[in-house]
Coordinates of C-alpha atoms and ligand atoms in Angstrom, one line a residue:
X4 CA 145.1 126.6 144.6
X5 CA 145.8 126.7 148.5
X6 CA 148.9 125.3 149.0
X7 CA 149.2 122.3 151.5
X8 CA 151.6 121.2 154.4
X9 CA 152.7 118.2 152.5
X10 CA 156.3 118.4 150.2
X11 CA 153.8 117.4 146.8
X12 CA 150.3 118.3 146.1
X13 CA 150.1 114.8 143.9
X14 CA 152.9 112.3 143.6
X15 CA 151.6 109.8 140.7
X16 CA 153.1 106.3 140.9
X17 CA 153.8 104.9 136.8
X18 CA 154.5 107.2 134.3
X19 CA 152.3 105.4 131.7
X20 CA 148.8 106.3 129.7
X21 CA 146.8 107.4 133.1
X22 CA 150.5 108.7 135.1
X23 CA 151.5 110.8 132.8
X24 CA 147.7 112.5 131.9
X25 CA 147.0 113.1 135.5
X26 CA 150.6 114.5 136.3
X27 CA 150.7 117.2 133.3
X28 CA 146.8 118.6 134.1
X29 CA 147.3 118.5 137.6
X30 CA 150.5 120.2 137.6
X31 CA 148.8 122.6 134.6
X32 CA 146.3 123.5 137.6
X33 CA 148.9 124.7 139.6
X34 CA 149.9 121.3 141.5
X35 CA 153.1 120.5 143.0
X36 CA 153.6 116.8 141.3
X37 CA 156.0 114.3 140.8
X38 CA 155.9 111.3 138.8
X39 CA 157.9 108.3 139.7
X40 CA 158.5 105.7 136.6
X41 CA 160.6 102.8 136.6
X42 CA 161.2 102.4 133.1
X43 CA 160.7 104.6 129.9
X44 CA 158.0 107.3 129.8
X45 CA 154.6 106.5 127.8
X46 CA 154.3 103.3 129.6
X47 CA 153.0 100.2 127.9
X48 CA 151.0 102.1 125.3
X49 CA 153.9 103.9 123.9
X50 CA 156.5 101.3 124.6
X51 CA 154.9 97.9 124.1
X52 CA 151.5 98.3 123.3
X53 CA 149.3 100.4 121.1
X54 CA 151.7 102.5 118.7
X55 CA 154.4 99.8 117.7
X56 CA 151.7 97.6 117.4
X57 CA 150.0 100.2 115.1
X58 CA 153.4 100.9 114.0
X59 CA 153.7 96.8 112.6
X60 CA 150.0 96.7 111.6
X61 CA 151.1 99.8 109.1
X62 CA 153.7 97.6 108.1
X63 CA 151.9 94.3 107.6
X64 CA 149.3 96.4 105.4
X65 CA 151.9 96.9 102.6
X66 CA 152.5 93.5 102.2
X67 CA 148.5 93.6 101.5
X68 CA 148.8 96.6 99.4
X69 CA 151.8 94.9 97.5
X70 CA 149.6 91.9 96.3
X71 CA 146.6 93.9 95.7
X72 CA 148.7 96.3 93.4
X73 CA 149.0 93.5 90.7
X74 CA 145.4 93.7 89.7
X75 CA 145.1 97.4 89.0
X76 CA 148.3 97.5 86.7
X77 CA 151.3 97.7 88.8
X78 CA 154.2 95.3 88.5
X79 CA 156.4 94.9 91.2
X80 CA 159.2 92.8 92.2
X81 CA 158.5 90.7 94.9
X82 CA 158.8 92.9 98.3
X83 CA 161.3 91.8 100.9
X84 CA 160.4 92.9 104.9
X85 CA 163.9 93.8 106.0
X86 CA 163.1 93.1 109.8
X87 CA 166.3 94.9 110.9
X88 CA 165.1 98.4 109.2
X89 CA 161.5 98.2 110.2
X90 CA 162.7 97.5 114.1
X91 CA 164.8 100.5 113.6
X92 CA 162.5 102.7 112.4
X93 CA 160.1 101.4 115.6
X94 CA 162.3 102.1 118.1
X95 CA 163.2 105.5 116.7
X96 CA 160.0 106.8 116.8
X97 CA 159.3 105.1 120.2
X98 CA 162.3 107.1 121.5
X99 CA 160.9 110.4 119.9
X100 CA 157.6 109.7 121.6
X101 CA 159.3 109.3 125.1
X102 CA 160.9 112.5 124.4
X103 CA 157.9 114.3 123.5
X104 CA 156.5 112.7 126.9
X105 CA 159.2 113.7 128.7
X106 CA 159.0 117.5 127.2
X107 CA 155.3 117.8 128.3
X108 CA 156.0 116.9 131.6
X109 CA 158.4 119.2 132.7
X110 CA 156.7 122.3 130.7
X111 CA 154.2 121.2 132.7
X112 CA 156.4 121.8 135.5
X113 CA 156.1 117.8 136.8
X114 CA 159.0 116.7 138.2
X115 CA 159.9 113.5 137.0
X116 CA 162.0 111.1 139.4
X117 CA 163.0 107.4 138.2
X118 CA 162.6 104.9 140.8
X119 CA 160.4 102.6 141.6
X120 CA 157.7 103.8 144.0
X121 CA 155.8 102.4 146.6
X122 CA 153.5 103.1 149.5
X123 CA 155.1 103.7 152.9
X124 CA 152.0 105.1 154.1
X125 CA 148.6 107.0 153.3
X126 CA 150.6 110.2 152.3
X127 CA 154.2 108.6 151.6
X128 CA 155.8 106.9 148.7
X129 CA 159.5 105.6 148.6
X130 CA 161.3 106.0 145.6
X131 CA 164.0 103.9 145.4
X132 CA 166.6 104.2 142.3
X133 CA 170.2 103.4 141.3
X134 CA 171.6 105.8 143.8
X135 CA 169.4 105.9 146.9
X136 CA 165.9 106.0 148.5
X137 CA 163.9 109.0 149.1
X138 CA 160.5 109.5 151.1
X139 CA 158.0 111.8 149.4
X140 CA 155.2 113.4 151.8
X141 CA 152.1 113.9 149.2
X142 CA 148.8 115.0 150.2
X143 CA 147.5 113.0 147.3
X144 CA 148.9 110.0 145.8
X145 CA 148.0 108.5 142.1
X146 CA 148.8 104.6 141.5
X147 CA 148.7 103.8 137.5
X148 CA 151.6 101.6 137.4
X149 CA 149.5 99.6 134.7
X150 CA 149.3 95.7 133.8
X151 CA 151.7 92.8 132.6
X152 CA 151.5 90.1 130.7
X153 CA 150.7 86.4 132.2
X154 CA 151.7 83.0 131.5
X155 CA 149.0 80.9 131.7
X156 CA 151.0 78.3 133.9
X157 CA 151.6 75.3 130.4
X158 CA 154.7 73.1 130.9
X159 CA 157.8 74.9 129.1
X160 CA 156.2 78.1 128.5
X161 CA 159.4 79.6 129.9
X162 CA 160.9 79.0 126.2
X163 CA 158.1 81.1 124.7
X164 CA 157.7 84.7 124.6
X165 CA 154.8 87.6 125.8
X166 CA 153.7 90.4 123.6
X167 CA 156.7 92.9 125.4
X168 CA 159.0 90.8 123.5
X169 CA 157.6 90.7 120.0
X170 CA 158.7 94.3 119.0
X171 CA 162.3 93.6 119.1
X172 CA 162.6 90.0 118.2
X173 CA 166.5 89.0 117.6
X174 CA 165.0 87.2 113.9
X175 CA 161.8 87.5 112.2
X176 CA 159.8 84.5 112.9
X177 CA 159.4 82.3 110.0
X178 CA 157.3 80.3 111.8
X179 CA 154.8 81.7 114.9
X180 CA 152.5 80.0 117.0
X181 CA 149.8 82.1 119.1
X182 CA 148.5 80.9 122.4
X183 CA 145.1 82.9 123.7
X184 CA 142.1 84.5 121.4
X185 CA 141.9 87.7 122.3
X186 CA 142.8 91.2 121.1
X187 CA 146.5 90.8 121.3
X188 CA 146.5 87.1 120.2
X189 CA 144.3 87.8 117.2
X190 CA 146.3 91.2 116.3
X191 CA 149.6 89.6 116.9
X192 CA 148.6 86.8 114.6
X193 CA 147.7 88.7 112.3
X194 CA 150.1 91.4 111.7
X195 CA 153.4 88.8 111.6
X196 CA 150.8 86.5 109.3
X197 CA 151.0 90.3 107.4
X198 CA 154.5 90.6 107.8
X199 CA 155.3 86.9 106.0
X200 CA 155.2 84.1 109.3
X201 CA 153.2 81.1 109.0
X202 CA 151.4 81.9 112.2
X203 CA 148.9 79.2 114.0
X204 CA 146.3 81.0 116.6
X205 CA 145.7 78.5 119.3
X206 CA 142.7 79.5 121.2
X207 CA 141.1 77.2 124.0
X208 CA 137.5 78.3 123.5
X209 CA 134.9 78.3 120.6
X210 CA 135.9 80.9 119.4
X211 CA 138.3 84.3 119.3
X212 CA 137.5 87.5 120.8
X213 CA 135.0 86.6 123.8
X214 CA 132.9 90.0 124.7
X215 CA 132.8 91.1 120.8
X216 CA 129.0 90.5 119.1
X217 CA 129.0 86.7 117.7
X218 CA 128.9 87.2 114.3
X219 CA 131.9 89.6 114.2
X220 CA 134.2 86.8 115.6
X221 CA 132.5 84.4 113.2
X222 CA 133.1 86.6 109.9
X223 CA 136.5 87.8 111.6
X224 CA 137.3 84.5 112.3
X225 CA 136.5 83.3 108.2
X226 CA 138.4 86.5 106.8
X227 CA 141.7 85.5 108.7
X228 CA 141.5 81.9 108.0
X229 CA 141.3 83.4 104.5
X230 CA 144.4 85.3 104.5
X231 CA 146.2 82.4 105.4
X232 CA 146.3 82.6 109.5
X233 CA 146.0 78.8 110.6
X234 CA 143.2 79.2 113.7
X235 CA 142.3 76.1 116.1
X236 CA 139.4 76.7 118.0
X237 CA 139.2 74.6 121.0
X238 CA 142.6 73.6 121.2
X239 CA 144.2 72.9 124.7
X240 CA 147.9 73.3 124.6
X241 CA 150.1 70.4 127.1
X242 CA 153.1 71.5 126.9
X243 CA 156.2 73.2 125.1
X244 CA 159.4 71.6 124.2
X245 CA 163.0 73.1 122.9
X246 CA 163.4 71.3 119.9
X247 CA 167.0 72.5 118.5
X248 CA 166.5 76.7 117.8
X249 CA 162.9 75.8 117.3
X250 CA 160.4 75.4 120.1
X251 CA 158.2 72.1 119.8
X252 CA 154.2 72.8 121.0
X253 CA 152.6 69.5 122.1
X254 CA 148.4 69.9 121.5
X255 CA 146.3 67.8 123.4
X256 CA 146.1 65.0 121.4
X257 CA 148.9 63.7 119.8
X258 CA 149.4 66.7 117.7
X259 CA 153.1 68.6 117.9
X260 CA 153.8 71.8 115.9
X261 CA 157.1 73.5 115.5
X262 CA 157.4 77.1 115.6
X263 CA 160.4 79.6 115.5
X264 CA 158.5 81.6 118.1
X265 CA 155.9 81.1 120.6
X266 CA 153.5 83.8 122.0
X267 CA 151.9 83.8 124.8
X268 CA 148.6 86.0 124.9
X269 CA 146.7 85.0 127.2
X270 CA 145.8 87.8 129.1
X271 CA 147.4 90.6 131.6
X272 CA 147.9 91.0 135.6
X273 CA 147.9 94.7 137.1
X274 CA 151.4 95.6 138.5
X275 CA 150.8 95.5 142.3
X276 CA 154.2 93.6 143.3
X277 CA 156.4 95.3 145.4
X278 CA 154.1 98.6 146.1
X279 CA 153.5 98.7 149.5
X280 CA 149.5 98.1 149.0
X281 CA 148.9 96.3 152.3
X282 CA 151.4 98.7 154.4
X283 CA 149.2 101.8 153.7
X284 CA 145.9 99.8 153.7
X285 CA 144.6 100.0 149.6
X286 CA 142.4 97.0 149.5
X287 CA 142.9 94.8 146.4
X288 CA 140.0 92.2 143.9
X289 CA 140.7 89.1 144.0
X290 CA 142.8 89.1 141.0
X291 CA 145.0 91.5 142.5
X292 CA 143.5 94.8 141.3
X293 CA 143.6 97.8 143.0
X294 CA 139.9 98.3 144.2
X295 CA 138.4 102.0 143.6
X296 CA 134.8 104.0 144.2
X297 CA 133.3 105.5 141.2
X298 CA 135.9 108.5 141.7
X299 CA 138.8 106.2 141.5
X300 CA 139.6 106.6 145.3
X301 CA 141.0 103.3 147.2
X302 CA 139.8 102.5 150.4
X303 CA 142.7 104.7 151.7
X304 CA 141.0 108.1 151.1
X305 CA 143.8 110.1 150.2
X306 CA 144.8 107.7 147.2
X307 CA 143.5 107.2 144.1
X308 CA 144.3 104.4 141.1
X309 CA 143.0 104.4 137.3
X310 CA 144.4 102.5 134.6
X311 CA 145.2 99.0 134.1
X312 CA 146.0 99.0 137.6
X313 CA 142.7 98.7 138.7
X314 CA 141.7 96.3 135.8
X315 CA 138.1 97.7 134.8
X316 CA 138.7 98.2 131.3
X317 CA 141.8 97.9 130.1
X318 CA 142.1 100.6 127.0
X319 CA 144.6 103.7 126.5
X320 CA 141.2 106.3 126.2
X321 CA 140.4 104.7 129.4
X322 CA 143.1 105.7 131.6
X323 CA 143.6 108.9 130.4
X324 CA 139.3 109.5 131.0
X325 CA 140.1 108.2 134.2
X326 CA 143.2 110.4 134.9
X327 CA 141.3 113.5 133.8
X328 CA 138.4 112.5 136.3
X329 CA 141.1 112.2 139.7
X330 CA 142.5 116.0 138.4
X331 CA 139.0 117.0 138.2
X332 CA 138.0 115.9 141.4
X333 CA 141.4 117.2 143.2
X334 CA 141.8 120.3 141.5
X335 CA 139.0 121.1 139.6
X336 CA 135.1 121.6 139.8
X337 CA 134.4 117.4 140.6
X338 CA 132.2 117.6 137.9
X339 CA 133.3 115.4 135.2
X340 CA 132.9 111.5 135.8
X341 CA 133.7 108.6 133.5
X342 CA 131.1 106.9 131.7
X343 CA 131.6 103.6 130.5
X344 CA 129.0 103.1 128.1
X345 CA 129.4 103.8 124.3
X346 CA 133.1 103.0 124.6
X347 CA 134.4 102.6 121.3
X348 CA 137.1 100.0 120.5
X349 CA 139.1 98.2 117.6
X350 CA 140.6 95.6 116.8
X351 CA 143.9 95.9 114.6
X352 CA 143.8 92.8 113.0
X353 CA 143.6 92.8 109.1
X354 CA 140.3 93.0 108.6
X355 CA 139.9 94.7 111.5
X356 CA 136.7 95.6 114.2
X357 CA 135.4 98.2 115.1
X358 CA 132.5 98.2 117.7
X359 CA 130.2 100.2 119.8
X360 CA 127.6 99.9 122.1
X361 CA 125.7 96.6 122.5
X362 CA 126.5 93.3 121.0
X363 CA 123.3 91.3 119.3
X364 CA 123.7 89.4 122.4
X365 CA 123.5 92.3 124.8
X366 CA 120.7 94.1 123.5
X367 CA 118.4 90.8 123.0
X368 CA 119.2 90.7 126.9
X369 CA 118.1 94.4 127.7
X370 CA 116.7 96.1 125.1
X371 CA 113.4 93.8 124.6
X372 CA 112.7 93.7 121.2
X373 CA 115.7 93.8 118.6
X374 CA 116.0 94.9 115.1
X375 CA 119.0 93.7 113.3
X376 CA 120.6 95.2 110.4
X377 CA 123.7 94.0 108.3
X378 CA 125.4 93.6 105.3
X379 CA 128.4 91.9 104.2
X380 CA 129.7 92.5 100.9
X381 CA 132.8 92.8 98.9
X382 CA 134.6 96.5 99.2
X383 CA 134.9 98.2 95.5
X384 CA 138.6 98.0 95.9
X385 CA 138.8 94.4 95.8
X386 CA 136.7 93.9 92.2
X387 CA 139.5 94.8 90.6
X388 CA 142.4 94.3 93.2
X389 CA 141.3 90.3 93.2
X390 CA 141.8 90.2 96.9
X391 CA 139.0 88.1 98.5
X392 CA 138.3 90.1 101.5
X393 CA 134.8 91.1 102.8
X394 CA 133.1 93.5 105.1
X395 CA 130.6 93.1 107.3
X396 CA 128.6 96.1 109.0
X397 CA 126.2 95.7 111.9
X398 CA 123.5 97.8 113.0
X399 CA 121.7 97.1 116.2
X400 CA 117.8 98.8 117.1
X401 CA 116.2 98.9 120.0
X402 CA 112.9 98.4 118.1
X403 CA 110.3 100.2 120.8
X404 CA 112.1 103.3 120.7
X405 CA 113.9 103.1 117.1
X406 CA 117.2 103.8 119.0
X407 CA 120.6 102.2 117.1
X408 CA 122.4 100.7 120.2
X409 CA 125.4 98.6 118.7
X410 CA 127.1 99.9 115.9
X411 CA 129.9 97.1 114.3
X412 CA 132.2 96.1 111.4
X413 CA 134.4 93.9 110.2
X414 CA 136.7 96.1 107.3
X415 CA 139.6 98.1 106.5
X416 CA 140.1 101.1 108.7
X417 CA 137.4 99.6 111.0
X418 CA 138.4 101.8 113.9
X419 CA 138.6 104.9 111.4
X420 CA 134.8 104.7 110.7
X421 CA 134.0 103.7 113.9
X422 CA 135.5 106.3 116.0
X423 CA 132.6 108.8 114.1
X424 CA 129.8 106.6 114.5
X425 CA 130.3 106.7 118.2
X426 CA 129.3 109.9 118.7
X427 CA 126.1 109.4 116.9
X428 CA 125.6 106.2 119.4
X429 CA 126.2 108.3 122.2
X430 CA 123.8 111.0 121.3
X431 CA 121.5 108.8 121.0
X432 CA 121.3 108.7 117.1
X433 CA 118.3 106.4 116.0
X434 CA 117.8 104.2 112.9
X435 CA 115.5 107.0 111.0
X436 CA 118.5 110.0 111.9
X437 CA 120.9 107.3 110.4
X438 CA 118.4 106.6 107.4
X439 CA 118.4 110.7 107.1
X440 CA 121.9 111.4 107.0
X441 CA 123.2 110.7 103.7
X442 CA 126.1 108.4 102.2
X443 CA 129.7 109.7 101.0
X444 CA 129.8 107.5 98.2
X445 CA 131.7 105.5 97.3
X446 CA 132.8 104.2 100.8
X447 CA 132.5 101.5 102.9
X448 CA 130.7 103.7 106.2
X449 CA 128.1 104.6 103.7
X450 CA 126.5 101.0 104.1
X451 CA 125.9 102.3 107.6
X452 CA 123.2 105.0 106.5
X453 CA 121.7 102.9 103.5
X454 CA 120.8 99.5 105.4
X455 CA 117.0 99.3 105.2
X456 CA 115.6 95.8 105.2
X457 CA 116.1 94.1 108.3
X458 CA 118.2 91.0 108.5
X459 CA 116.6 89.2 111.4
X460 CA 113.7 90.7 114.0
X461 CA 113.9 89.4 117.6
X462 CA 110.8 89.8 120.0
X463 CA 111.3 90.6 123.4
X464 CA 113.3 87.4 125.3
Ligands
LIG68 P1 150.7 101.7 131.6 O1 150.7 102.4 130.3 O2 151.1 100.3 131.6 O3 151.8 102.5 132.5 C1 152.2 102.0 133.7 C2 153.6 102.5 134.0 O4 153.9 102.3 135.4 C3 154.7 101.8 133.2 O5 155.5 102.8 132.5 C4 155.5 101.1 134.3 O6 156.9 101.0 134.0 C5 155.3 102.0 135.5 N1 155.4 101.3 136.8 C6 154.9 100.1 137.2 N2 155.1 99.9 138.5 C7 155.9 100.9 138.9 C8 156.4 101.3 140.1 N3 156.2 100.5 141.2 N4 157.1 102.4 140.2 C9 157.3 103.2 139.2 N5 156.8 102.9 138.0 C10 156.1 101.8 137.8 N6 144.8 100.1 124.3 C11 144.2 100.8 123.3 O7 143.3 101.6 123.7 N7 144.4 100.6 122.0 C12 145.3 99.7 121.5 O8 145.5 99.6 120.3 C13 146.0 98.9 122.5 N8 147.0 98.0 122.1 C14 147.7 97.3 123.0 C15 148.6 96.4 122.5 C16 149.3 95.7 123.5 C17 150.3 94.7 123.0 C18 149.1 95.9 124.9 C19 149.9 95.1 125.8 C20 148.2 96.8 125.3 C21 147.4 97.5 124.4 N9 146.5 98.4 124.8 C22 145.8 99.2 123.9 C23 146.2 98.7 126.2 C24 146.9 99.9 126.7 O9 148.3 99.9 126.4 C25 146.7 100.1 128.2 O10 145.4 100.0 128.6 C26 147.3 101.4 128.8 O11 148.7 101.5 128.5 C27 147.1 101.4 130.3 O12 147.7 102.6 130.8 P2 148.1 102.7 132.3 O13 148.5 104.1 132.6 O14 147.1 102.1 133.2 O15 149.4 101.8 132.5
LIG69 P1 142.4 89.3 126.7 O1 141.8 89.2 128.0 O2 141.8 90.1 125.6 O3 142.5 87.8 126.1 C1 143.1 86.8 126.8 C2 142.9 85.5 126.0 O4 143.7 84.5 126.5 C3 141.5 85.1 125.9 O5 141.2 84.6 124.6 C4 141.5 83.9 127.0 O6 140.5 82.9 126.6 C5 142.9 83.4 126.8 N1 143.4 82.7 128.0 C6 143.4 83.2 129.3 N2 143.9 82.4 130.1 C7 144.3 81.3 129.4 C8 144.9 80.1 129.7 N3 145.3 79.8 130.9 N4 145.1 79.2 128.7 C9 144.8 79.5 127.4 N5 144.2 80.6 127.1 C10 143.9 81.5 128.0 O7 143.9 89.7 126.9 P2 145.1 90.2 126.0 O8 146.3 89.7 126.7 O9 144.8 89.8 124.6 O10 145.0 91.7 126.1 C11 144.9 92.4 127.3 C12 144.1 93.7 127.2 O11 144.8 94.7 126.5 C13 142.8 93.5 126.3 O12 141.7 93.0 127.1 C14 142.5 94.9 125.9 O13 141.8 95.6 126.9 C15 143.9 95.5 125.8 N6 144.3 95.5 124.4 C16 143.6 96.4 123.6 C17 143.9 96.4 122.2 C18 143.1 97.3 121.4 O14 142.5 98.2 121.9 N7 143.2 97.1 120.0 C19 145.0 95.6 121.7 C20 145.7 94.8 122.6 C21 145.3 94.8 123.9 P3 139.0 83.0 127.1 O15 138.3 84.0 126.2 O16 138.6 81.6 127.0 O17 139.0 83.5 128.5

């Protein structure tokens, strides 16, 4: 590639998900980059997000497995969580990972500088660290500096906690109490309900997971009442209290609970403080995001922002899609463009989700006529394991052209099954390819090629 008059080709702001995607592949194509990141490589993803989360859910299955084991013979003595060793053992790997990141980068030939960056212009960012300030001239500049967590602005909520603290908490919560009903409330709740807490999931609204298909949150809902997760629906929260080590949670209403821990989950903010948006001109939402065109360009041409940053969807496959699209654009053909639809996603909880495509809800709305297809039934495992647990799996048909549209479940290794279903979504799979393909019995994702009676037909709204 020609070579400009700038110092760097690229300098990419936030070495998280999207940063550190866009900063190898550009610098793979022969880009001069450099990455600036304030904290530890991998961003929230590998630091605070998706893998120790994953990490914990791992661990919160065993205590699953554990009681399960009982029924098919084995005898154990009751297993103890030694909170210490399993933090250990997180922070290890995380540390591996950041290596790992840090190792791609710089066979990539990025060079990585930590600071924290911001604009000083439409082709400068300063980086300022522990021992000085430096100017970089870039002909292109990438933002993914990423999201934080909010407080939702309750009296005392400075003695609870966000989701960046739960990894490393000083004790193990005997007792938890979770603000919010969405994917890092419900997960949260769930895998330290796993790991032995009494956990309470406070959600304001009817109920958890807003934007997933109805009856998954209902059945979700059911199957983690049933492992023991206490969850208020509608439930406004006045206030939080110190109450000795514990923290008191006033409920509108009279009603006060005591917890060890409190969690706020009640969302996330993108990280635009301190980064020089309005002195080079990148026009923000609203809410703070970063505003972009469909090629992830501000309104300052020679910049770009993907990621949590810009507060579209905020999902690890996400950034990195839109990562690849900026390097594509800059240093590529231009060709490849991110598309939205048929994003898969999970839930970690136990039961988890996994969904794809159109929500019963949706596809009533656009689709005309709907033909609806589940079942819900108890895995083979549990007959003789005794657990209680159900699955649910939800096929959605555009009925006029016999095209499957939403593809969901409520089960173990949800996202697992999932994953391979969305292909068949996006190519456009319909009900008589899935009724062709046939079953790998016995599992659970066979249900999705054997459902043949409809549950419910819905004409056109
Ligand atoms: P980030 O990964 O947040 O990276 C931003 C980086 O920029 C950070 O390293 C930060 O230190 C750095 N930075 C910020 N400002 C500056 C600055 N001014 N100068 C220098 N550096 C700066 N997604 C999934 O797909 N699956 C999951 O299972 C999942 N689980 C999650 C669990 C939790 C608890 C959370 C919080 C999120 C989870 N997510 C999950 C979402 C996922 O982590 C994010 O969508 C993803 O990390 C966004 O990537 P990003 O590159 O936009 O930002
Ligand atoms: P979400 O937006 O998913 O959920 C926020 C929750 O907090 C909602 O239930 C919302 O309620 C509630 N809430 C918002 N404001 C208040 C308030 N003032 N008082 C009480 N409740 C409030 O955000 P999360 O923080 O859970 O997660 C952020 C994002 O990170 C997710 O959207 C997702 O994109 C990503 N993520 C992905 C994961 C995965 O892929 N498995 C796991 C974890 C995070 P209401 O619905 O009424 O607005």
């Amino acid at each position: 590639m020609a070579r400009g008059t700038h110092d760097w080709d690229l300098v990419v702001v936030g070495g998280g998900s999207g940063g550190v995607r866009a900063a190898r592949l550009a610098a793979q194509r022969g880009a001069r980059v450099a990455l600036v990141e304030a904290a530890a490589l991998g961003g929230t993803c590998v630091n605070v997000g998706c893998i120790p989360k994953k990490l914990y859910s791992y661990a919160a299955g065993y205590a699953q497995a554990f009681e399960e084991a009982a029924g098919y013979g084995w005898q154990l003595q009751p297993p103890v969580l030694d909170w210490e060793r399993l933090k250990a053992a997180r922070a290890q790997e995380i540390a591996r990972l950041n290596g790992v990141y840090e190792q791609m980068l710089l066979a990539a030939g990025v060079r990585i500088l930590r600071g924290w960056g911001s604009l000083a212009g439409a082709h400068q960012v300063r980086v300022q660290a522990e021992h000085g300030a430096d100017t970089l001239e870039a002909a292109h500049i990438l933002i993914a500096t990423g999201g934080t967590p909010t407080r939702p602005g309750v009296p005392g909520e400075d003695l609870a906690v966000t989701s960046d603290a739960m990894f490393d908490l000083p004790r193990f919560p005997r007792r938890l109490v979770v603000l919010g009903g969405g994917y890092i409330a419900c997960e949260f709740a769930s895998i330290f309900q796993g790991l032995g807490a009494q956990v309470q999931l406070l959600h304001r609204g009817p109920q958890v997971l807003r934007g997933f298909d109805d009856e998954v949150r209902g059945f979700v809902a059911g199957e983690l009442r049933k492992a023991g997760l206490d969850l208020r629906l509608d439930c406004r929260v006045q206030g939080l209290q110190a109450a000795g080590q514990a923290v008191q949670v006033q409920l509108h209403g009279g009603e006060r609970l005591e917890a060890d821990v409190v969690l706020l989950a009640t969302g996330r903010a993108p990280n635009v403080a301190g980064l020089g948006l309005e002195l080079a001109g990148v026009r923000q939402r609203a809410d703070g995001a970063i505003e972009v065109d469909a090629q992830h360009r501000t309104s300052v041409p020679s910049v770009f922002a993907v990621g949590d940053v810009t507060a579209r969807v905020q999902l690890t496959p996400v950034a990195l899609g839109e990562a690849m699209d900026v390097v594509e654009r800059l240093y590529g053909e231009g060709r490849r463009q991110m598309d939205y639809a048929w994003l898969p996603t999970a839930v970690f909880t136990h039961p988890g989700i996994g969904s794809v495509g159109l929500t019963e809800e949706q596809a009533r709305a656009r689709c005309g006529a709907v033909t609806v297809y589940t079942s819900e039934f108890r895995p083979l495992r549990h007959t003789v394991s005794g657990s209680s647990e159900r699955c649910l799996v939800k096929l959605l048909v555009e009925t006029a052209t016999d095209r499957v549209v939403g593809l969901h479940m409520v089960g173990p290794e949800a996202g697992e099954i999932v994953q391979g279903f969305a292909v068949a979504l996006r190519a456009g799979a319909t009900k008589a390819q899935f009724d062709a393909t046939l079953g790998i019995h016995p599992t659970i994702a066979e249900e999705f090629v054997t459902l043949r009676t409809p549950t419910r037909q819905h004409a056109p709204a």
